[in-house]
XYZ file of C-alpha atoms in Angstrom:
723
model
C 26.463 102.244 35.598
C 28.435 101.683 38.779
C 28.992 97.176 40.124
C 29.114 96.720 44.180
C 32.523 95.800 43.183
C 34.148 98.965 41.678
C 31.865 101.069 44.455
C 32.999 98.794 47.418
C 36.444 99.401 45.764
C 35.999 103.195 45.337
C 35.155 103.973 48.952
C 38.060 102.031 50.617
C 40.732 103.503 48.988
C 43.501 104.575 51.016
C 42.974 108.176 49.445
C 38.277 107.819 49.490
C 37.494 110.061 52.307
C 33.316 110.171 53.245
C 31.504 111.823 50.577
C 27.776 112.276 50.548
C 25.516 111.498 48.035
C 25.937 114.159 46.092
C 29.746 114.388 45.866
C 29.411 110.479 44.662
C 27.278 111.152 41.425
C 29.327 113.725 41.385
C 32.654 112.324 41.409
C 31.791 109.119 39.650
C 29.780 110.773 36.422
C 26.146 109.222 36.984
C 24.313 110.043 34.258
C 20.282 111.409 35.577
C 19.162 107.898 34.021
C 21.294 105.758 36.187
C 20.500 108.085 39.054
C 17.980 105.897 40.717
C 19.453 103.106 40.621
C 22.841 104.201 41.733
C 21.264 105.346 44.721
C 19.381 102.363 45.346
C 22.523 100.268 45.396
C 23.911 102.602 47.745
C 21.649 101.824 49.898
C 21.460 98.512 50.261
C 25.098 98.239 50.145
C 24.530 100.699 53.895
C 21.524 97.949 54.818
C 24.159 95.295 54.089
C 26.386 96.552 56.447
C 29.210 97.230 53.283
C 29.628 100.511 54.157
C 28.260 103.646 56.727
C 25.827 105.713 56.135
C 26.714 109.139 59.029
C 24.803 111.647 61.123
C 25.761 113.873 58.539
C 25.023 112.015 55.384
C 28.036 110.751 53.719
C 29.466 107.081 53.455
C 32.320 106.015 54.617
C 34.437 101.998 54.780
C 32.979 101.078 58.578
C 36.889 99.680 59.100
C 38.527 102.949 59.044
C 35.537 105.046 60.809
C 35.833 103.308 63.648
C 33.250 100.833 63.405
C 32.171 97.480 62.987
C 29.570 96.360 61.588
C 29.157 92.149 62.797
C 26.072 90.114 63.848
C 25.667 90.497 67.573
C 25.705 87.150 69.620
C 24.328 87.189 73.095
C 24.553 86.020 76.379
C 21.773 84.915 79.119
C 23.723 87.243 81.298
C 22.855 90.607 78.754
C 26.340 91.184 77.195
C 27.409 90.169 73.484
C 29.898 90.074 70.970
C 29.832 91.423 68.229
C 31.652 88.640 65.208
C 32.872 91.363 62.128
C 31.722 90.778 58.868
C 35.350 91.941 57.676
C 37.853 89.137 58.493
C 40.266 89.121 60.040
C 38.441 91.812 62.799
C 38.434 90.369 66.500
C 35.521 90.801 67.896
C 33.968 93.538 69.248
C 32.712 93.033 73.213
C 29.874 94.760 74.382
C 28.625 95.184 77.974
C 24.701 94.518 78.542
C 24.119 98.522 79.066
C 25.574 99.366 75.710
C 23.405 96.962 73.445
C 21.402 99.647 72.380
C 18.230 97.391 72.487
C 19.510 95.008 69.705
C 18.949 91.355 70.286
C 21.060 88.144 69.712
C 21.629 87.818 65.499
C 20.901 91.987 64.371
C 23.048 92.768 62.328
C 24.597 95.762 63.687
C 27.195 98.990 64.017
C 29.308 99.201 67.141
C 32.060 101.743 67.565
C 35.111 100.827 69.383
C 35.618 102.278 72.581
C 38.459 100.477 74.299
C 41.523 98.801 72.908
C 42.678 96.308 76.105
C 46.086 94.970 76.601
C 46.115 91.089 74.895
C 43.830 93.284 72.204
C 41.033 92.804 73.051
C 38.218 95.230 71.981
C 35.241 96.594 73.768
C 32.564 98.874 72.031
C 28.972 99.703 71.750
C 26.678 99.630 69.422
C 25.231 102.640 67.392
C 22.592 101.348 65.085
C 20.624 98.198 63.906
C 20.767 97.991 60.789
C 18.695 94.622 60.917
C 16.922 92.396 63.082
C 17.792 88.754 63.172
C 14.507 87.818 64.774
C 10.737 88.910 64.539
C 9.281 85.934 65.934
C 10.241 84.662 69.370
C 9.287 81.170 71.007
C 8.696 81.095 74.954
C 6.479 80.005 77.869
C 3.677 82.304 78.579
C 3.675 84.136 82.135
C -0.372 84.884 82.651
C -0.611 87.859 84.757
C -3.330 89.253 85.945
C -4.545 91.505 82.269
C -0.979 90.579 80.782
C 1.379 88.212 80.011
C 5.327 87.448 79.407
C 6.172 85.051 76.976
C 9.757 84.175 78.413
C 12.260 83.155 75.489
C 13.399 79.382 74.692
C 16.790 81.067 73.028
C 18.532 81.541 77.285
C 20.556 84.572 74.955
C 17.541 86.312 74.384
C 17.846 88.727 77.933
C 14.586 90.001 77.557
C 10.337 88.608 78.230
C 8.630 89.852 75.559
C 5.105 91.828 77.468
C 1.490 90.702 75.838
C -1.375 92.370 76.608
C -3.846 89.748 77.455
C -6.406 90.453 74.070
C -2.550 89.990 72.616
C -2.157 85.934 73.868
C -4.498 83.863 71.463
C -6.345 82.392 75.493
C -2.354 80.741 76.133
C -2.243 79.526 79.331
C -0.226 79.735 81.633
C 3.037 77.301 81.023
C 1.979 76.855 77.285
C 5.069 77.017 74.032
C 3.495 79.989 72.144
C 5.453 81.958 69.175
C 4.618 85.642 69.596
C 5.740 88.341 66.746
C 7.317 91.044 67.883
C 5.667 94.218 67.356
C 8.143 96.996 69.915
C 11.046 96.100 69.549
C 13.281 96.748 73.843
C 14.515 100.346 74.221
C 16.543 101.648 76.862
C 15.145 99.927 80.279
C 11.390 98.659 78.206
C 10.885 94.802 76.981
C 9.642 94.112 73.950
C 6.301 94.064 73.166
C 4.751 91.576 70.657
C 1.360 89.387 69.995
C 1.164 85.383 70.011
C 0.131 83.964 66.592
C 0.422 80.592 67.273
C 0.399 78.380 70.621
C 1.930 75.193 70.354
C 0.171 73.644 73.305
C 2.147 72.488 76.399
C 5.155 71.457 77.273
C 4.674 67.648 77.297
C 3.089 67.553 73.638
C 4.325 64.786 71.548
C 6.472 66.765 68.768
C 7.089 69.850 70.745
C 10.511 69.534 70.535
C 11.278 70.036 67.055
C 8.304 72.527 66.584
C 9.606 74.903 69.377
C 13.169 74.242 66.813
C 12.157 75.000 63.098
C 9.964 78.447 64.932
C 12.506 79.277 67.044
C 14.994 78.944 63.615
C 12.495 79.887 61.057
C 12.870 76.532 59.646
C 10.325 76.767 56.275
C 8.486 73.883 56.498
C 5.632 73.933 53.906
C 6.369 74.845 50.366
C 4.750 76.973 48.145
C 1.496 76.352 45.784
C 4.427 77.939 42.380
C 6.980 75.614 44.291
C 4.320 72.678 44.190
C 2.918 73.037 41.132
C 6.419 73.529 39.576
C 7.994 70.410 40.788
C 4.304 67.809 40.200
C 4.618 68.677 36.809
C 7.616 67.126 35.669
C 7.540 64.027 34.039
C 9.085 61.111 36.328
C 9.918 59.405 32.793
C 12.966 60.348 31.108
C 13.187 62.286 27.928
C 14.216 59.782 24.769
C 15.872 62.998 23.621
C 18.224 63.512 26.563
C 19.375 59.864 26.937
C 20.987 60.352 23.051
C 22.998 63.055 24.626
C 24.048 61.196 27.465
C 26.725 59.074 28.063
C 24.957 55.458 29.232
C 26.121 54.018 31.431
C 22.948 52.249 32.946
C 25.084 48.783 32.151
C 27.704 49.642 34.226
C 27.888 47.537 38.018
C 26.729 51.049 40.325
C 24.949 51.387 43.931
C 24.484 53.775 46.467
C 25.573 53.791 49.345
C 24.214 55.409 52.823
C 22.278 55.850 56.190
C 19.059 53.532 56.484
C 16.878 56.327 57.187
C 17.906 57.948 54.405
C 15.670 58.761 51.222
C 17.267 61.285 48.726
C 20.374 59.346 46.999
C 22.390 61.842 46.159
C 25.582 59.970 44.610
C 26.450 56.574 44.136
C 29.760 55.117 43.078
C 31.205 52.285 40.668
C 34.283 50.448 40.480
C 37.455 48.566 37.683
C 39.885 46.945 37.700
C 42.242 48.766 34.389
C 43.840 46.081 32.460
C 47.339 48.405 33.588
C 45.824 47.347 37.273
C 45.194 51.075 38.044
C 41.661 51.267 39.728
C 38.398 53.261 37.803
C 36.519 55.064 40.348
C 32.815 56.367 39.386
C 30.755 59.192 41.363
C 27.264 59.703 39.306
C 25.929 62.836 41.217
C 22.314 63.478 40.256
C 21.412 65.466 37.673
C 19.497 67.992 39.837
C 20.919 71.038 37.618
C 18.460 69.535 34.433
C 15.090 69.654 36.677
C 15.661 72.944 38.711
C 15.792 76.001 36.282
C 17.345 78.520 38.042
C 15.236 81.424 38.422
C 12.472 79.399 39.176
C 9.624 79.304 42.227
C 11.646 76.089 43.321
C 15.657 77.032 42.568
C 14.206 80.794 44.478
C 12.735 78.602 47.440
C 15.599 75.989 47.062
C 18.699 78.809 47.526
C 16.050 80.659 50.772
C 15.885 77.553 52.230
C 20.089 76.778 51.832
C 20.080 73.119 52.550
C 18.354 70.350 54.007
C 17.858 70.421 57.760
C 17.585 66.644 60.084
C 16.584 66.516 62.837
C 16.437 62.827 64.650
C 12.939 61.735 63.322
C 12.422 63.556 60.396
C 13.964 65.825 57.616
C 13.157 69.697 56.036
C 14.324 69.483 52.903
C 15.424 71.792 50.155
C 13.594 70.443 47.798
C 9.840 69.252 46.968
C 9.632 65.525 47.971
C 8.794 64.907 44.376
C 12.034 65.874 43.166
C 14.343 64.644 46.698
C 12.434 61.320 47.336
C 11.794 60.469 43.888
C 13.172 61.568 40.094
C 16.338 63.100 41.242
C 17.258 60.560 44.514
C 19.650 57.628 42.791
C 16.852 54.948 43.605
C 17.530 51.199 42.995
C 16.825 49.732 39.498
C 15.210 53.065 38.366
C 16.653 55.302 35.547
C 18.622 58.579 36.250
C 20.432 61.588 35.036
C 23.631 61.878 36.289
C 26.957 64.121 36.185
C 29.630 61.324 36.556
C 32.867 61.861 37.481
C 35.851 59.235 36.772
C 39.210 59.230 37.952
C 41.376 57.040 37.311
C 44.169 56.621 40.414
C 47.408 54.446 40.845
C 47.511 51.643 43.566
C 49.505 53.937 45.235
C 46.792 57.272 44.997
C 47.529 58.570 42.591
C 45.748 60.645 40.475
C 46.020 60.821 36.455
C 44.025 61.413 34.458
C 39.914 62.003 35.236
C 37.135 62.518 32.918
C 33.959 65.077 34.089
C 30.528 64.093 31.508
C 26.895 64.177 32.100
C 25.362 60.148 31.910
C 22.437 58.494 32.713
C 22.783 55.588 35.242
C 20.546 52.753 36.916
C 21.733 51.769 40.018
C 21.721 48.102 40.934
C 21.533 48.138 44.826
C 20.107 50.507 47.710
C 23.183 49.673 50.117
C 22.931 50.623 53.943
C 26.182 51.275 55.788
C 25.331 48.690 58.008
C 24.584 46.393 55.563
C 28.256 46.964 53.611
C 29.968 46.823 57.405
C 28.390 43.371 57.514
C 30.243 42.260 54.406
C 33.765 43.653 54.456
C 34.375 43.853 58.393
C 32.324 41.500 59.899
C 32.178 38.464 57.109
C 28.578 37.849 57.299
C 28.442 34.445 56.120
C 24.841 34.889 54.734
C 25.202 38.240 53.510
C 28.898 37.554 51.604
C 27.154 34.864 50.156
C 24.181 37.063 48.779
C 25.986 39.971 47.679
C 28.260 37.155 46.360
C 28.634 39.260 42.485
C 28.467 41.992 44.797
C 31.901 41.831 46.899
C 34.224 42.395 44.789
C 33.487 45.344 43.439
C 32.939 46.225 47.382
C 36.387 44.796 48.566
C 38.108 47.143 45.576
C 36.237 50.565 47.128
C 37.376 49.491 50.906
C 40.836 49.234 49.318
C 40.822 52.037 47.110
C 39.303 54.247 50.255
C 42.225 52.836 52.504
C 44.536 53.719 50.062
C 43.414 57.800 49.638
C 42.387 57.734 53.166
C 46.542 57.438 53.461
C 47.316 59.467 51.202
C 45.382 62.939 52.400
C 46.486 61.968 56.070
C 50.211 62.130 54.662
C 49.477 65.674 52.889
C 48.243 66.938 56.223
C 44.656 66.510 56.193
C 43.628 66.551 59.520
C 41.087 64.093 61.063
C 39.307 64.339 64.542
C 38.659 61.714 65.693
C 35.576 63.027 68.499
C 32.525 60.950 69.555
C 29.230 62.119 67.947
C 25.986 61.449 69.576
C 22.871 59.584 68.182
C 19.851 59.941 69.584
C 18.416 56.670 69.666
C 14.248 56.759 69.685
C 10.966 55.007 70.657
C 8.397 54.279 68.315
C 6.029 57.500 70.073
C 9.732 59.806 69.237
C 10.332 59.406 72.577
C 14.063 59.162 73.557
C 15.497 55.658 73.837
C 18.903 55.570 74.721
C 21.718 57.792 73.657
C 24.860 56.395 71.733
C 28.428 56.978 69.912
C 27.247 56.999 66.414
C 29.462 54.651 64.041
C 31.881 55.047 62.042
C 33.734 52.057 59.821
C 35.368 51.490 56.815
C 31.782 52.011 54.576
C 31.847 55.532 56.245
C 35.191 55.817 54.610
C 34.327 54.763 51.591
C 32.442 57.545 50.356
C 34.034 59.742 52.236
C 36.673 59.232 50.553
C 34.558 59.053 47.377
C 32.722 61.889 47.314
C 35.842 63.867 48.961
C 37.799 63.324 45.547
C 35.207 64.316 43.457
C 34.557 67.697 45.042
C 38.788 67.767 44.865
C 38.246 66.791 41.269
C 35.867 68.985 40.333
C 37.493 72.080 41.818
C 40.488 72.014 40.656
C 39.373 71.324 37.057
C 37.075 74.882 37.597
C 40.698 76.258 38.500
C 42.254 75.027 35.330
C 39.574 76.753 33.373
C 39.290 80.003 35.511
C 36.592 79.992 35.728
C 33.732 81.078 37.875
C 32.801 78.682 40.342
C 31.624 78.382 44.248
C 34.600 77.350 47.115
C 34.318 75.104 49.632
C 37.455 76.960 51.894
C 38.724 76.374 55.445
C 40.748 79.400 56.200
C 44.017 78.467 58.367
C 43.200 78.818 62.344
C 43.694 82.307 64.213
C 47.187 82.448 64.776
C 46.170 84.515 69.105
C 44.447 81.175 69.013
C 46.850 78.984 67.614
C 49.635 80.237 69.915
C 47.050 79.734 72.873
C 47.012 75.821 71.908
C 50.585 75.522 70.434
C 50.958 76.980 74.995
C 49.036 74.546 76.670
C 50.501 71.585 74.866
C 53.287 72.378 75.605
C 53.074 72.141 78.896
C 51.835 69.211 78.111
C 55.544 67.684 76.646
C 54.776 68.260 73.133
C 55.378 70.996 70.754
C 53.970 72.614 67.642
C 56.570 75.238 65.886
C 55.409 77.876 63.581
C 51.987 78.645 64.764
C 52.367 82.221 62.558
C 52.483 79.959 59.191
C 51.503 76.189 59.965
C 51.241 73.698 57.730
C 48.344 71.700 58.716
C 50.473 68.477 58.424
C 51.759 69.310 61.270
C 48.526 69.089 63.921
C 48.528 65.924 62.013
C 51.630 65.027 63.215
C 50.081 65.712 66.805
C 47.165 63.887 66.711
C 49.121 61.156 65.302
C 51.171 61.570 67.920
C 48.596 61.850 70.607
C 46.325 58.890 69.450
C 45.478 56.335 71.603
C 46.977 58.047 75.218
C 44.643 60.087 77.764
C 45.060 63.284 76.442
C 43.946 62.904 73.169
C 40.026 63.989 74.033
C 41.482 66.995 75.068
C 44.131 68.000 72.125
C 41.403 67.174 70.074
C 39.126 68.918 71.224
C 41.384 71.681 71.666
C 42.577 71.883 68.209
C 38.786 71.498 67.179
C 37.893 75.009 68.718
C 40.956 76.819 67.759
C 39.645 76.537 63.828
C 38.100 78.470 61.761
C 34.498 77.457 60.604
C 34.329 76.296 56.619
C 32.369 78.215 54.450
C 31.287 79.168 50.718
C 33.194 81.458 48.587
C 33.537 82.330 45.297
C 37.641 83.262 45.723
C 39.308 79.883 46.283
C 41.174 80.179 49.218
C 42.602 76.024 50.007
C 41.222 74.317 53.077
C 42.924 74.069 55.649
C 41.546 71.157 57.788
C 41.847 69.329 54.523
C 45.081 70.591 53.570
C 43.726 70.936 49.972
C 44.748 74.162 47.617
C 41.080 73.096 45.999
C 38.016 72.080 46.724
C 34.249 72.796 46.785
C 30.734 71.143 47.430
C 29.508 68.629 43.880
C 27.761 65.663 45.640
C 25.400 66.716 47.162
C 22.971 68.599 45.168
C 19.232 67.325 46.237
C 20.110 68.846 49.707
C 22.816 71.610 49.588
C 22.444 74.406 46.571
C 26.119 75.379 46.450
C 26.606 71.945 45.218
C 23.960 73.071 42.059
C 25.509 76.372 41.476
C 28.376 74.317 40.744
C 26.572 71.489 39.038
C 24.920 74.555 36.834
C 28.746 76.698 36.593
C 29.480 73.441 34.974
C 27.673 72.739 32.694
C 28.463 76.546 31.640
C 31.921 75.600 30.350
C 30.584 73.083 28.395
C 28.299 74.898 26.023
C 31.338 77.010 24.243
C 29.432 80.459 25.052
C 32.399 82.916 25.255
C 32.705 85.624 28.308
C 33.661 89.506 28.096
C 36.012 90.184 31.512
C 32.516 92.545 32.735
C 30.119 89.473 32.470
C 32.686 87.076 34.439
C 33.394 89.329 37.240
C 29.265 89.707 37.388
C 29.026 86.122 37.775
C 31.875 85.985 39.947
C 29.779 88.934 42.668
C 26.489 86.972 41.789
C 28.034 83.266 43.191
C 29.833 85.307 46.005
C 26.725 86.453 46.720
C 25.155 82.961 47.022
C 28.499 81.821 48.507
C 27.188 84.139 51.241
C 23.371 83.161 52.127
C 24.475 79.684 51.778
C 27.258 79.378 54.682
C 24.667 81.499 57.039
C 22.341 79.202 56.154
C 24.278 76.195 55.919
C 25.427 77.548 60.651
C 21.087 78.188 60.838
C 21.009 74.150 60.436
C 23.516 73.039 62.024
C 22.152 75.660 64.948
C 18.469 73.909 64.375
C 20.224 70.571 64.439
C 21.830 70.951 67.170
C 19.190 72.641 69.465
C 17.290 69.678 68.915
C 19.573 67.009 69.896
C 20.797 69.050 72.989
C 17.059 68.739 74.021
C 16.827 65.287 73.244
C 19.403 65.083 75.792
C 18.071 67.520 78.442
C 14.851 65.517 78.392
C 16.805 62.005 78.531
C 18.046 63.380 81.551
C 14.596 64.015 83.381
C 14.534 60.939 85.088
C 17.476 60.454 86.088
C 18.360 63.018 88.879
C 20.401 61.914 92.196
C 22.166 59.492 89.843
C 26.351 59.347 89.667
C 27.885 59.052 86.032
C 32.088 58.993 85.229
C 32.364 61.873 83.244
C 35.189 64.435 80.779
C 35.335 68.584 82.657
C 34.617 69.140 78.490
C 35.326 73.273 79.895
C 36.263 75.171 82.455
C 34.809 78.540 82.890
C 34.818 81.176 86.393
C 31.835 80.142 87.129
C 32.451 76.658 87.061
C 32.640 72.882 85.238
C 31.560 71.728 82.091
C 31.617 68.252 82.109
C 30.621 65.433 79.663
C 29.062 62.356 80.745
C 31.302 59.576 79.163
C 28.764 57.034 77.297
C 25.735 59.515 77.104
C 27.416 62.717 75.298
C 25.216 64.945 77.367
C 27.334 67.777 79.240
C 25.623 69.946 82.399
C 27.536 72.396 84.881
C 28.473 71.850 88.339
C 28.431 75.034 89.462
C 31.736 77.176 91.106
C 28.948 77.429 93.697
C 28.388 74.030 94.599
C 32.052 73.555 95.657
C 31.576 73.926 98.732
C 34.909 72.333 100.541
C 37.162 75.454 99.079
C 36.844 79.052 97.205
C 38.401 78.280 93.618
C 39.967 80.839 90.886
C 40.150 80.583 87.717
C 43.113 80.405 85.243
C 42.570 81.067 81.770
C 45.913 79.447 80.770
C 45.654 76.463 82.179
C 41.940 76.040 81.852
C 41.780 75.423 85.611
C 39.599 75.863 88.560
C 42.395 75.480 91.661
C 41.237 75.476 95.052
C 42.654 78.415 97.284
C 42.778 76.753 100.375
C 43.236 72.602 99.404
C 45.020 73.661 96.076
C 42.717 71.070 94.489
C 42.832 71.114 90.317
C 39.703 70.957 88.220
C 41.347 70.346 84.536
C 39.771 70.642 81.316
C 39.524 67.020 79.992
C 40.111 65.745 83.703
C 38.498 62.209 84.508
C 36.135 62.936 87.288
C 32.482 61.502 89.154
C 29.791 63.517 88.993
C 25.888 63.645 90.344
C 22.741 64.149 88.027
C 21.011 67.872 90.385
C 18.863 69.553 88.295
C 17.274 69.595 84.699
C 15.868 72.449 83.537
C 14.339 71.614 80.163
C 13.611 75.085 78.490
C 16.901 76.001 78.984
C 18.466 73.490 77.576
C 20.668 72.994 81.119
C 21.758 70.333 83.171
C 23.380 71.329 86.416
C 25.432 68.539 88.712
C 27.676 67.973 91.645
C 30.609 66.637 92.583
C 30.182 63.346 93.374
C 32.622 61.108 95.920
C 34.993 59.656 93.956
C 35.621 62.405 91.846
C 39.358 62.741 91.893
C 40.871 66.220 91.645
C 44.528 66.267 91.722
C 46.607 68.729 94.617
C 49.082 70.918 93.647
C 52.420 68.920 92.272
C 50.971 66.176 91.093
C 50.265 65.578 87.597
C 47.710 63.228 86.816
C 48.238 60.544 84.718
C 45.453 62.122 82.328
C 48.830 65.201 81.140
C 51.748 62.872 82.401
C 50.909 59.064 80.168
C 52.513 60.047 76.467
C 53.646 56.850 75.821
């Protein structure tokens, strides 16, 4: 039987011409007993967008047929972009009239119809392969005999028509969930039926419920999964303990956030007789409990990752596993996979070992507690934990050495503030503060990076299939634009086409502590590609690492669990034929792609709930004036992020009454036609809160007196101070 990989290679070959199903079967020599399975394979590849079926029933590679297959990213104004599945293909712009009834998130086939100067492509959607959403969350607007569901997601430009009998008794203004029964066609809106009424807009907890439904996040586990989990014994089997290295006498600890309950990792450290460090990273052995193709495994695969909101978590694994038998709770025996690494005082790795183990964590430490001991040297805590202080000091010293070594090799360290939402007992927003990042975070970050790199390089050296965490080189065009912009600021960045991350890290160090630091960090981050999972090792550009994986969080990330399984396969001693290895790699690539998608869904949901909380926080602040930074510039206005609150809003160009402003894309600026005032990305500015729209996740600002736009020829300190 022809495999998926073989069929794709055949169709993508330069000599291939589109063939019918009958011709494919004949050319590839598919026997009668294999034809049904082969037809199913071809149809699945069409459904996934890997190949395209023409109107004449012939099959070909989309890239060679002037077609693009990808996911549609919608815009509130009705147009969108098709983000291609194929690497290296630019996004395809789709006008509103050429959307073909597609929604944001749909997998579509689009025909390229125009190639503009500068490489921008424009096209038309000709086929919808998979619908990205089947339900819609929104506000119900009641009319006589019917109603509309106005979507929460601003990227959906359609209201959903609902007949009154299908409204489930929803009242005007309530938040509902509607199932789409007919998708939009030409000028007709989608039709749906209300399947759930979430409540009024001010119902406690409704923000989380909206995001959960909007992203179709699974909250409850299936009965089969819960039944399997309940059958897992809490006591460790004596026979299993005899087959593992017993590290229960070692001084191991966990360091996590105050609210954490799923403890994936524990760490230990020791100074050897030769003066070297021996770092121990001990990871929960989830693969021992979760068997492949079990109900727990299948549901974990579908979820892909845990999702974290300010007031709750949606775990990948049932609580019996995530919070109990797998969690490395203090003073309890736990099964682990340990990575021991010997480092010189300069941070050079000279030896490592990876094996199954059993540990007993001595203490559950928090980031705050470790900071108070190591940085603040709190006398009471130092005395209470004097039995642990030497180990913590050694961890601090090694982490600093590893960090400095990583930065020297070119690993990018973006210093951008992250907001933390502080909730009151009722779940309301009490404050928004900058999330802390200090020595305790660095200890865990560096140790996990070291373990992940060690496992990745080990699997690569064995040449055995696994899942890697890859970060591809930046898009050459975006990096060239970034290079041009910083050149105007007085900095150079040579060789964008073949740039090494060390050059970018050097730039970040040059601007550190200067007024333009945040601007440069933001623009460089925007020019980067998104890290993803892959069965092919392509290195990690952002970490300047030749080989990287995710191994250290199997309780909350499915790829980590799979890496554990692949690692264990290398210990069994089973031989694998080339065909079996190829099948294994193809299977892992499917897992990697699915996990990357689920990761993006989780990230979008986490960002959205934070955005809702931020907007709600601003509801009672109308008319107040704040200092901010211009965080984005577009033809229609300025995006401004408030200092200290990290809330972003828009100053629409129509409210900038003193002049007509023109957008200069190359300069990231709006420039006044008459006054020559210039508002540029990164400039400080004062704004007044004008309006807040929670359903649209939107805060509008007005320019306030005291904002200091500059005149042409006047270069502000934010752009001229280079120290």
